[in-house]
Structure formats: C-alpha cells, structure tokens
Amino acid sequence: MFDQWAARSTADGKDYKARVESLREQLLQQQFALADSGRSVILVVAGVDGAGKGVLVHRINEWMDPRRIETNTFWDRSNEEDERPYFWRYWRCLPASGYTAIFLGSWYHTPIQQRVDGEIDAKAMRTVGERIRIFERQLSAEGAIVIKLWLHVSEETQREQLDESAPQKRQNPRVTDRPYELHGKYKSTLRAAEELVRQTQSAECPWHIIDAEDRRSCELTAGEIILKAMQSPPTAATAAPLPPSPGNDYLAAVALDKRLDRDAYKKKLDRYQARLQDLVWQAYRDKRSLVVAFEGWDAAGKGSAIRRVTAALDPRLYRLNQVAAPSDEEAAHHYLWRFWRRLQRDGKATLFDRSWYGRVLVERVEGFASDREWQRAYEEINEFESELVAHGNIVAKFWIHISPEEQLARFRAREKEARKRYKITEEDWRNRDKWPAYAEAVNQMVDLTDTEHARWHLIPGNSKHYARVRILKKLCETLEGALG
Amino acid sequence: MFDQWAARSTADGKDYKARVESLREQLLQQQFALADSGRSVILVVAGVDGAGKGVLVHRINEWMDPRRIETNTFWDRSNEEDERPYFWRYWRCLPASGYTAIFLGSWYHTPIQQRVDGEIDAKAMRTVGERIRIFERQLSAEGAIVIKLWLHVSEETQREQLDESAPQKRQNPRVTDRPYELHGKYKSTLRAAEELVRQTQSAECPWHIIDAEDRRSCELTAGEIILKAMQSPPTAATAAPLPPSPGNDYLAAVALDKRLDRDAYKKKLDRYQARLQDLVWQAYRDKRSLVVAFEGWDAAGKGSAIRRVTAALDPRLYRLNQVAAPSDEEAAHHYLWRFWRRLQRDGKATLFDRSWYGRVLVERVEGFASDREWQRAYEEINEFESELVAHGNIVAKFWIHISPEEQLARFRAREKEARKRYKITEEDWRNRDKWPAYAEAVNQMVDLTDTEHARWHLIPGNSKHYARVRILKKLCETLEGALG
C-alpha cells in the first residue's frame, strides 16, 4: 500500500534551495498566525526505524520558530504514565493554543509494535484504531490541526540506515544500546502499520504517506503538507446530530419524599462508611482507581455529602478536586484536558466536586459553550469515561436532586446564618431563576450519558441524611460490582 | 530529646468535645481567610511508623474543608521523580495560594531512613539538614505557613500499633505487604530524627514535637498548633542584607569590538555545532541534564543565537522554554515554581529563553517585585542552581551584551523590515530608556550569582557571528568540563 501511496516531491539542488526559502517564510508566517487563532498543531511523525524521522523533526525545528514547538518522545515510559489510562501520556503533552507539538513516537507506536510481536490480533487492532480515531476527532473538533506523516522507505534503505557502523549512528543509544524492536521485521511492521493507518484515516485527521528515500524530497514534501494544513480554514466540526430528546423527566421521577431519621442515619452512615473504607483499600491493592463526579443543584448538600465520603477514606488514597473556572493554562487546552490532568495513579481515587458535566450544564445554560460544543460533548464525555473504564478505572456519577421549594428554604436559612452567609451569592439566585433550563439540561444529560460502564445516580436530596447514606451505598455497590 | 520536648494536651471526654467544636470553627474560619490572603499552608506530618500520622491527617481533613486540602504521600517513588533534583517531587506538590498541602512522608523521610541504614554519615546529614533549611526558608519567605509536626510515641506503643494482627491493620499494604524499613529500629530512628530535627529547627519553620500516646490529646494539640500558626501574621522575612555593591562594571569590560568574518564564522559554527551535538548525546548517555539560561538586551540576538544552539541538538534531547508573564497557576505559586516544573528528566537538556533571572532584572527594574523580594532572590537563585548541580545537572548562563548604539541601529532596521516589524514594540523603546537601570541590575546580578558551579558568560553581541560561535564554544567547554 505505502509504495503506491507515497507522495514525493522532486527537486534538484537549485530548485530545492529556492523552494525551501519560500516554504520557511510561509511556515513562519503561519506559525505566527497560529498564535492568534486559538488553534494548535499536533504533528505525528511516524515510520519504520531508520526512515529518518529524527532528521525531519530536526529540520522542521530549524525551519520554524523552535520557541513555539515542543518535541515529545516516549522512549522511556514512566510508571506515572503506565498507571493511568492509555491516552493520559499524550493528553499531558498536548500543546496549548498557539503552539505546535511534534509527536515522535506517539499513540501509534505501541499498538504497531504489539501487533508485530503477535500480542494483539486483528480485532484488537481494530479496537485500538477506533479509540485513536476518537482521540484525534476530539482534538480536531476543538480546533487542533492534526497532521500525521508516515515516512516510507524500502527494506534495503532501512537496512542501510540502521547499519550500526555508520558514524552518525554511534551516538544514538537507541541505535547502539537497545535492541531494535522492529529491526528485521520490516515486512510485518509495514503490514501492521498499514492496518492501523487505514483504520485511522479520516478527513479531519488525514495520514500522509511520504516517500522518504531521498532526504531533501522528504523534507520538502513534509514541509508543504504542514504548510497546507496550517493554511486550511478550520473544518466545521461535523457533530453527530443530537438524537431527538425522548423528553424523559428523570428528575420528576426522583422520590423526593425519602427520609431517614437520626438514629437510622447514624447507624447506616457508620455501616456504609466502614464498608467504603474497606472497598477503597481493596481498590488500592487491586490498582483500580475510583473516579467520581458529584453534581447537583445549588444548596443540594453536595459539599456535606462529599465530606461524608471523604471521612470514610484514608486521605492518602484520594484526591478531591474542586472544579471552578478553568485556569488560563486550562482554558488554552481542550476542555477535557483539565480533567485528564487530575487523574491519580492507579489505585488512588479521584473525586470531582463538579466535573466535566459542567459542559452540558452550566456552560450550556449560560451560553459559555456554543451549541455545537455542548451538543457534541455528550459523545465526548461518554468516550472519555470509556477510556477510563477501559484502563480499569471505576466511574460513578451523582446528581443530588432537591425540589425548588427545598432550595428556597435552604437559601433563606443560609442568609440567616452568619457562618454560611458566604455560601449564598447573587449568582445562586440567578441560577435559581433558570431552574427549568437546568432541569432540561439535567434530563438530557442523563438520557445521553447514563451508560452501562458509568451510571448516573439521581439522589433524592430533600433529606440530607437520606442523600448521604444513599451516595455511600451506591459507591459501595459500584465498587463491589467492579472489584468482584 | 523528644521525650522532654513533646507537647501534650490533656482533655477528658466532655472537655474534648467542646474544645474540638471551638477548634473546628476557628480552623474553618482561618482556612477561609487563607483563600484571600495569598498565603498557603504546608503541613509536614512526621514520626516513627505507628505513631498515628494517618489517623491525624484523617482528622484534620475532617475538621477542615477538605476541598482546599491536598494530602501528598510518597509511597511509590516514580522514575520521573528520581530523574530530577531531590526537591522536584516536593516542589511539584506545593499548594497554590489559598490551599493547604499536607505532606505525609516528606523531604525528611529519605534522609532519616538513609541515616538509620548507615548510608549517610553525620556530615552528610548536616548537609541534608542545610538543604532542607534552605528549601523551607524559601517557601516561608514567599508567605507559605510551614508547620512541622513530629508525632512521638514510645517503643512499646509503636510495637503495639504495628502489630499485624490488629484488625484495622490488615487493610493497609504498608503494613501487610511491605517490610517496615524502620520497624525494629526504633532507637536508631529516633536518634536520626533528633539529629535532623535539631538541624532544621528554625523560627520561621519550627518543629513541634507532639506526644502521640493518646489519640485525642494528640489531635487537639496538633489542631491548636495549626490554628496558632494560621493565625500568626506573616513574619517579616529576614532577608540577608545585600552586600555593598563593589560597583564592578562587568558590561563595560566586555570586548564589544570582537568580530568574526563570514568564512571563519561558517567554519567555526560547523565545528562547534558538531562538537556540541556529540557532547549532548554524551550527556544523555551519562544521564546528566544541561540547564541553560539565555538572557540579554532586547535585540541582542538571543533568539537567533538560541536557534544556532538548537540546530545542533537532536530535538528529542531538549526542551526550549520561552519565559514570558507567568500563567495564573504559576502566579499562585513561589516564583521559582515555574522553573522547577519545566525541568526535564535526567539526560535531557532544558533551555530557557529568559529565565529565573527575570526576578533581578525586569521585575526589579519595573517594580514588579518588591525590594525585599528581588534582594533576597540572589541568594535563592544561587540555592536553586546549587540544587540542580547537586543532582548532577550542568548549568550555564549567558548574557548577550550589545552597545546602546548597536541596539538603536537594530531597532531601526527592524522597523524597516516588514517581516521583523512585529519584533519591535513600544515596550522595547521604553526598556531602552531604562538602559542605565538595567545595566546596574546586570552588573549586580553577575556580582552576586556568578558561582563556581554556575558561571555567567558575558557574550559580546555587536557581531552576531561572534556571539553565536562564542556561546556554542562556552557550552561545549562547560559540558566537557562537567562530563570529564
């Protein structure tokens, strides 16, 4: 396949110089424009060992402004990376808007190698391909320019390039110290790569196969592909149209009259906290991470319910994140980036007081996200949670529901109590006025993101006692179900 | 020692409840005030195994608002941590202003353990103590409230606590799965701890020894210590007065008439780039990281000189950081935090286009840092670079010097050239008016931070050719000297 596909530029010495000169100027110009556009460039440079990937990346850094380029390699997998979902190591290297990140070694490397080594079969490879398509589509949908280059050389050229006696090879410990995982496996590598390249070919994130037999031609071709991609206007993200809302009113179905008297509360609280403590230790020993999103109406008792959960946990085993407005670093990245970056190492729990669901709740209702943005978020959120679960994380999501009357009573009580007055702001009253819009958003969120691997639990919150015990119970059940 | 020192609160059942109630209220209030104060709390909880550190931390999280507390443990050292200077793993866990970070397991753990195991002697322990004092002083000087608790129990109590048959112990793999590094070494641990505690006792970052025989008493005592520390007004950081400036005019001594003609330039450029390439590969193989700070006047040719350096490097071996205004996350931390966080893993080079010297240059001259802040920065910077070097990093620092006349000519040329017009702004002209103030700052910076382990190189920059080659040469020499 690659043989037929490979794009190739021809250029003799003089022509080369002139074309490079013009290319450089235009690339610099595009890089400069990028800084203002709010977009970023994600450049994957792949190919068999010896295809000249390193040399090409060196040239790109020379042609462009290296201060706005970050080159990422993944030679030494760290245990911090291994102990998170697969794409975490790539998410954390994603460029901020205005920047270019080159991935030399990328999310493609491991599956190709595993396929060559027979560790995964064609079916598993298709699954990997699908997950990669999703990852790249998510990036591209938020405005990243994703460019994927495969440098193609013949088996003979590879053999020459990898010849360890060549003087320029002696430096690189990849050449001198390590086994070539793929060396001597040219044909099977190409077969595996073709498989994955086919599966991850897409209009938004296309692969470009480049004939890399001739260094100059390869560089020119690559440079021109990058330039063209940077010049292209953002493609209107083709969001899957939202399914027609079935109009389910999940909130109305919540049994708000549930109550728990003080004695029963104390007893049950103790029981479930003890059980949860055990289960979280077990999760730690099993290296399974619990990821919990807490959502709910203002004054629903989210904070105090979370305290009943954390009270049951060894503080060494969890991290609680309070989600408010993004920092400027976070705002310069994909909206899911700030949740990816918070994920703890395997075995530790990550709790979110408000979460990624803000996209389809407050951001939707307040207009902070465009229609297209929040509408495509349901799918993206399901995909995000799938990635967590695929790695072995255990995901639980809570919406604490109260009636508008109960909320009003709590607001008034807070205003009276000096210690809690700070908890009630103008914004809370404004949000309250938008109750129906929020209710619609919550119902649709449950419709579209209540998945088998990441269930929504709607918690009756008019009785705080009942809500707290209910959350603890659901957490225990979720953990028990997952830990077996 | 600990026996005599240990603070102890006594409280019977009823008294305990009342005191806890009042303590909680006040702690919450202080935590709330902290958010506005721009300060943070760093709480070290130390003590022999079995002293009840985990239980205490649990209680603190229960008493205070856990949403603004992060508990850090260092059970599993990651290779990303091992491959950076010692304090990196702690710097990256430092709380943002308004937050509290609990360190359960801290910078004290490893040296005490090493001392017990006979891996370090009394002299090495003193050195560690000194480095810890420096670290804590730096944090406290920027407004962090550093509280250090040592929980003291008798050998008998420890033995009881560590009894593996106790039901609550069975969960914790620290107890069930791992050897107690310190178990059975009670006396030697205490001896080592006393040594280090003595050496790191200071007015700003005091140790509190707490009698932890009784859980309730321990909790109350700890809570009261924390409360008192949070209530204390920030201590006026006692900056060492600046030594009288010797008035050396290093800049005047730079031989600005140095020139290099085109042919000699090309030849030397090639030669030093090739040498640098080799040396950086060698540094990679030796796991030694190069850390370079590039500074210089506006239009001194810093950018183009850096490009001649990066052109020599394999892009997989370095990361170039452009330092501009801090992000809001960075601004919420110690001013050195944003440089610590950029450090690459062992063997990889970190280049800074502008650096931590901004504190004593632009921040000093423009008044972004208070006098006290920039004046104490010289010492802090020397200490920072010492830490890098102590870990095996190789540090080099460049100031590219040009004459005011040369700068004016370059500014004018830039204004004429369409492609470079963006490079010249109002700010550049304003900075130019402050030439004498900047010159004084540069001279003083060289006076106070040109150390044996991290030399300043003042580079004559009127000839760009000369400057570029000179920088490459100095980098090569620095690497050769360090790599041996």
mmCIF file of C-alpha atoms in Angstrom, chain A residues 21 24-25 28 32 54 57-58 61-73 75-81 88 92 99 104 170-173 176-178 277-279 281-282 284-285 287 303 307 310-320 322 326-330 337 341-342 345 348 353 419 422-423, chain B residues 21 24-25 28 32 54 57-58 61-73 75-81 88 92 99 104 170-173 176-178 274 277-279 281-282 284-285 287 303 307 310-320 322 326-330 341-342 345 348 353 419 422-423:
data_model
loop_
_atom_site.group_PDB
_atom_site.id
_atom_site.type_symbol
_atom_site.label_atom_id
_atom_site.label_comp_id
_atom_site.label_asym_id
_atom_site.label_seq_id
_atom_site.Cartn_x
_atom_site.Cartn_y
_atom_site.Cartn_z
ATOM 1 C CA GLU A 21 13.378 29.604 1.232
ATOM 2 C CA ARG A 24 10.269 28.657 5.508
ATOM 3 C CA GLU A 25 8.886 32.119 5.116
ATOM 4 C CA LEU A 28 6.915 31.106 9.945
ATOM 5 C CA PHE A 32 2.788 33.474 13.797
ATOM 6 C CA GLY A 54 14.562 12.381 13.745
ATOM 7 C CA VAL A 57 11.879 16.778 13.001
ATOM 8 C CA HIS A 58 15.225 18.476 13.314
ATOM 9 C CA ASN A 61 12.557 22.879 14.146
ATOM 10 C CA GLU A 62 15.139 24.630 12.027
ATOM 11 C CA TRP A 63 12.612 25.957 9.539
ATOM 12 C CA MET A 64 10.090 27.159 12.067
ATOM 13 C CA ASP A 65 10.393 29.103 15.314
ATOM 14 C CA PRO A 66 11.564 26.478 17.800
ATOM 15 C CA ARG A 67 10.286 28.536 20.724
ATOM 16 C CA ARG A 68 6.748 27.575 19.834
ATOM 17 C CA ILE A 69 7.434 23.925 19.117
ATOM 18 C CA GLU A 70 7.628 21.150 21.647
ATOM 19 C CA THR A 71 9.002 17.802 20.576
ATOM 20 C CA ASN A 72 7.709 14.839 22.538
ATOM 21 C CA THR A 73 9.310 11.435 22.616
ATOM 22 C CA TRP A 75 11.454 6.477 24.823
ATOM 23 C CA ASP A 76 11.240 5.839 28.499
ATOM 24 C CA ARG A 77 7.726 5.072 29.587
ATOM 25 C CA SER A 78 7.424 6.246 33.111
ATOM 26 C CA ASN A 79 5.492 4.422 35.775
ATOM 27 C CA GLU A 80 3.386 7.544 36.245
ATOM 28 C CA GLU A 81 2.264 7.083 32.641
ATOM 29 C CA TRP A 88 -3.040 10.199 29.544
ATOM 30 C CA ARG A 92 -0.466 15.792 29.097
ATOM 31 C CA TYR A 99 1.767 26.039 19.983
ATOM 32 C CA LEU A 104 7.960 11.432 17.595
ATOM 33 C CA ARG A 170 27.178 5.664 17.091
ATOM 34 C CA GLN A 171 25.847 8.448 19.253
ATOM 35 C CA ASN A 172 22.274 7.444 19.493
ATOM 36 C CA PRO A 173 21.765 4.929 22.253
ATOM 37 C CA THR A 176 23.845 1.463 19.985
ATOM 38 C CA ASP A 177 22.381 0.283 23.261
ATOM 39 C CA ARG A 178 18.963 -1.094 22.527
ATOM 40 C CA GLN A 277 -13.233 2.262 53.651
ATOM 41 C CA ASP A 278 -12.617 -1.446 53.130
ATOM 42 C CA LEU A 279 -13.533 -1.271 49.465
ATOM 43 C CA TRP A 281 -8.351 -0.146 50.334
ATOM 44 C CA GLN A 282 -9.205 -3.163 48.242
ATOM 45 C CA TYR A 284 -5.862 0.336 46.099
ATOM 46 C CA ARG A 285 -4.468 -3.151 46.434
ATOM 47 C CA LYS A 287 -4.636 -0.998 41.491
ATOM 48 C CA GLY A 303 -20.364 19.601 49.905
ATOM 49 C CA ARG A 307 -17.433 15.182 53.378
ATOM 50 C CA THR A 310 -14.004 11.580 52.310
ATOM 51 C CA ALA A 311 -14.468 10.934 56.017
ATOM 52 C CA ALA A 312 -14.542 7.251 55.118
ATOM 53 C CA LEU A 313 -11.374 7.362 53.063
ATOM 54 C CA ASP A 314 -7.764 7.292 54.064
ATOM 55 C CA PRO A 315 -6.524 10.722 52.926
ATOM 56 C CA ARG A 316 -3.545 9.014 51.349
ATOM 57 C CA LEU A 317 -5.869 7.229 48.959
ATOM 58 C CA TYR A 318 -7.783 10.042 47.314
ATOM 59 C CA ARG A 319 -7.559 13.499 45.808
ATOM 60 C CA LEU A 320 -10.573 15.795 45.853
ATOM 61 C CA GLN A 322 -12.984 21.393 43.285
ATOM 62 C CA PRO A 326 -10.537 26.998 34.369
ATOM 63 C CA SER A 327 -7.085 28.493 34.900
ATOM 64 C CA ASP A 328 -5.627 30.229 31.869
ATOM 65 C CA GLU A 329 -3.453 27.201 31.111
ATOM 66 C CA GLU A 330 -6.560 25.061 31.215
ATOM 67 C CA TRP A 337 -7.651 18.448 29.440
ATOM 68 C CA ARG A 341 -4.553 16.092 34.162
ATOM 69 C CA ARG A 342 -6.151 15.478 37.557
ATOM 70 C CA ARG A 345 -2.146 6.974 39.700
ATOM 71 C CA LYS A 348 -5.955 6.095 44.101
ATOM 72 C CA ASP A 353 -16.775 18.386 43.189
ATOM 73 C CA ARG A 419 -21.372 31.306 59.224
ATOM 74 C CA TYR A 422 -20.839 33.481 52.197
ATOM 75 C CA LYS A 423 -22.308 30.351 50.680
ATOM 76 C CA GLU B 21 -16.083 22.178 68.440
ATOM 77 C CA ARG B 24 -13.101 23.317 64.155
ATOM 78 C CA GLU B 25 -14.928 26.563 63.873
ATOM 79 C CA LEU B 28 -12.539 26.696 59.130
ATOM 80 C CA PHE B 32 -11.487 30.731 54.647
ATOM 81 C CA GLY B 54 -2.509 8.722 59.029
ATOM 82 C CA VAL B 57 -4.298 13.587 58.847
ATOM 83 C CA HIS B 58 -7.687 11.995 58.528
ATOM 84 C CA ASN B 61 -9.352 16.624 56.766
ATOM 85 C CA GLU B 62 -12.493 16.044 58.782
ATOM 86 C CA TRP B 63 -12.131 19.202 60.826
ATOM 87 C CA MET B 64 -11.278 21.470 57.937
ATOM 88 C CA ASP B 65 -12.733 21.917 54.449
ATOM 89 C CA PRO B 66 -11.233 19.013 52.512
ATOM 90 C CA ARG B 67 -11.807 20.802 49.214
ATOM 91 C CA ARG B 68 -8.910 23.080 49.955
ATOM 92 C CA ILE B 69 -6.574 20.434 51.326
ATOM 93 C CA GLU B 70 -4.334 18.178 49.296
ATOM 94 C CA THR B 71 -2.691 15.243 51.007
ATOM 95 C CA ASN B 72 0.568 14.126 49.447
ATOM 96 C CA THR B 73 2.200 10.791 50.041
ATOM 97 C CA TRP B 75 4.857 5.744 48.852
ATOM 98 C CA ASP B 76 5.802 4.921 45.305
ATOM 99 C CA ARG B 77 8.689 6.993 44.128
ATOM 100 C CA SER B 78 8.241 7.375 40.422
ATOM 101 C CA ASN B 79 11.091 7.310 37.964
ATOM 102 C CA GLU B 80 10.015 10.772 36.840
ATOM 103 C CA GLU B 81 10.794 11.948 40.354
ATOM 104 C CA TRP B 88 11.444 18.458 42.484
ATOM 105 C CA ARG B 92 5.504 19.969 42.220
ATOM 106 C CA TYR B 99 -4.583 25.964 49.698
ATOM 107 C CA LEU B 104 2.665 12.638 54.876
ATOM 108 C CA ARG B 170 -4.859 -5.752 57.717
ATOM 109 C CA GLN B 171 -6.021 -3.351 55.059
ATOM 110 C CA ASN B 172 -3.026 -1.189 54.716
ATOM 111 C CA PRO B 173 -0.480 -2.746 52.386
ATOM 112 C CA THR B 176 0.706 -6.113 55.339
ATOM 113 C CA ASP B 177 2.777 -6.187 52.168
ATOM 114 C CA ARG B 178 5.911 -4.238 52.860
ATOM 115 C CA ALA B 274 29.227 19.147 15.684
ATOM 116 C CA GLN B 277 25.902 17.559 19.249
ATOM 117 C CA ASP B 278 28.341 14.895 20.412
ATOM 118 C CA LEU B 279 28.510 16.306 23.906
ATOM 119 C CA TRP B 281 24.447 12.851 23.275
ATOM 120 C CA GLN B 282 27.151 12.001 25.774
ATOM 121 C CA TYR B 284 22.188 11.880 27.567
ATOM 122 C CA ARG B 285 24.064 8.622 27.904
ATOM 123 C CA LYS B 287 22.105 10.885 32.424
ATOM 124 C CA GLY B 303 16.667 34.259 19.535
ATOM 125 C CA ARG B 307 18.499 28.736 17.082
ATOM 126 C CA THR B 310 19.061 24.057 18.984
ATOM 127 C CA ALA B 311 20.144 23.412 15.395
ATOM 128 C CA ALA B 312 22.978 21.377 16.877
ATOM 129 C CA LEU B 313 20.749 19.327 19.124
ATOM 130 C CA ASP B 314 18.602 16.324 18.459
ATOM 131 C CA PRO B 315 15.087 17.651 19.114
ATOM 132 C CA ARG B 316 14.416 14.553 21.177
ATOM 133 C CA LEU B 317 17.057 15.646 23.637
ATOM 134 C CA TYR B 318 15.950 19.123 24.657
ATOM 135 C CA ARG B 319 13.009 21.297 25.583
ATOM 136 C CA LEU B 320 13.128 25.032 24.904
ATOM 137 C CA GLN B 322 10.106 30.732 26.343
ATOM 138 C CA PRO B 326 3.541 33.742 34.404
ATOM 139 C CA SER B 327 0.247 31.888 33.927
ATOM 140 C CA ASP B 328 -2.252 32.321 36.740
ATOM 141 C CA GLU B 329 -1.331 28.914 38.158
ATOM 142 C CA GLU B 330 2.297 29.979 38.146
ATOM 143 C CA ARG B 341 8.217 22.449 36.852
ATOM 144 C CA ARG B 342 9.963 22.794 33.496
ATOM 145 C CA ARG B 345 14.209 14.152 33.091
ATOM 146 C CA LYS B 348 17.630 15.814 28.592
ATOM 147 C CA ASP B 353 14.800 31.845 26.635
ATOM 148 C CA ARG B 419 8.972 40.603 8.338
ATOM 149 C CA TYR B 422 6.376 42.665 14.923
ATOM 150 C CA LYS B 423 9.576 42.163 16.825
#
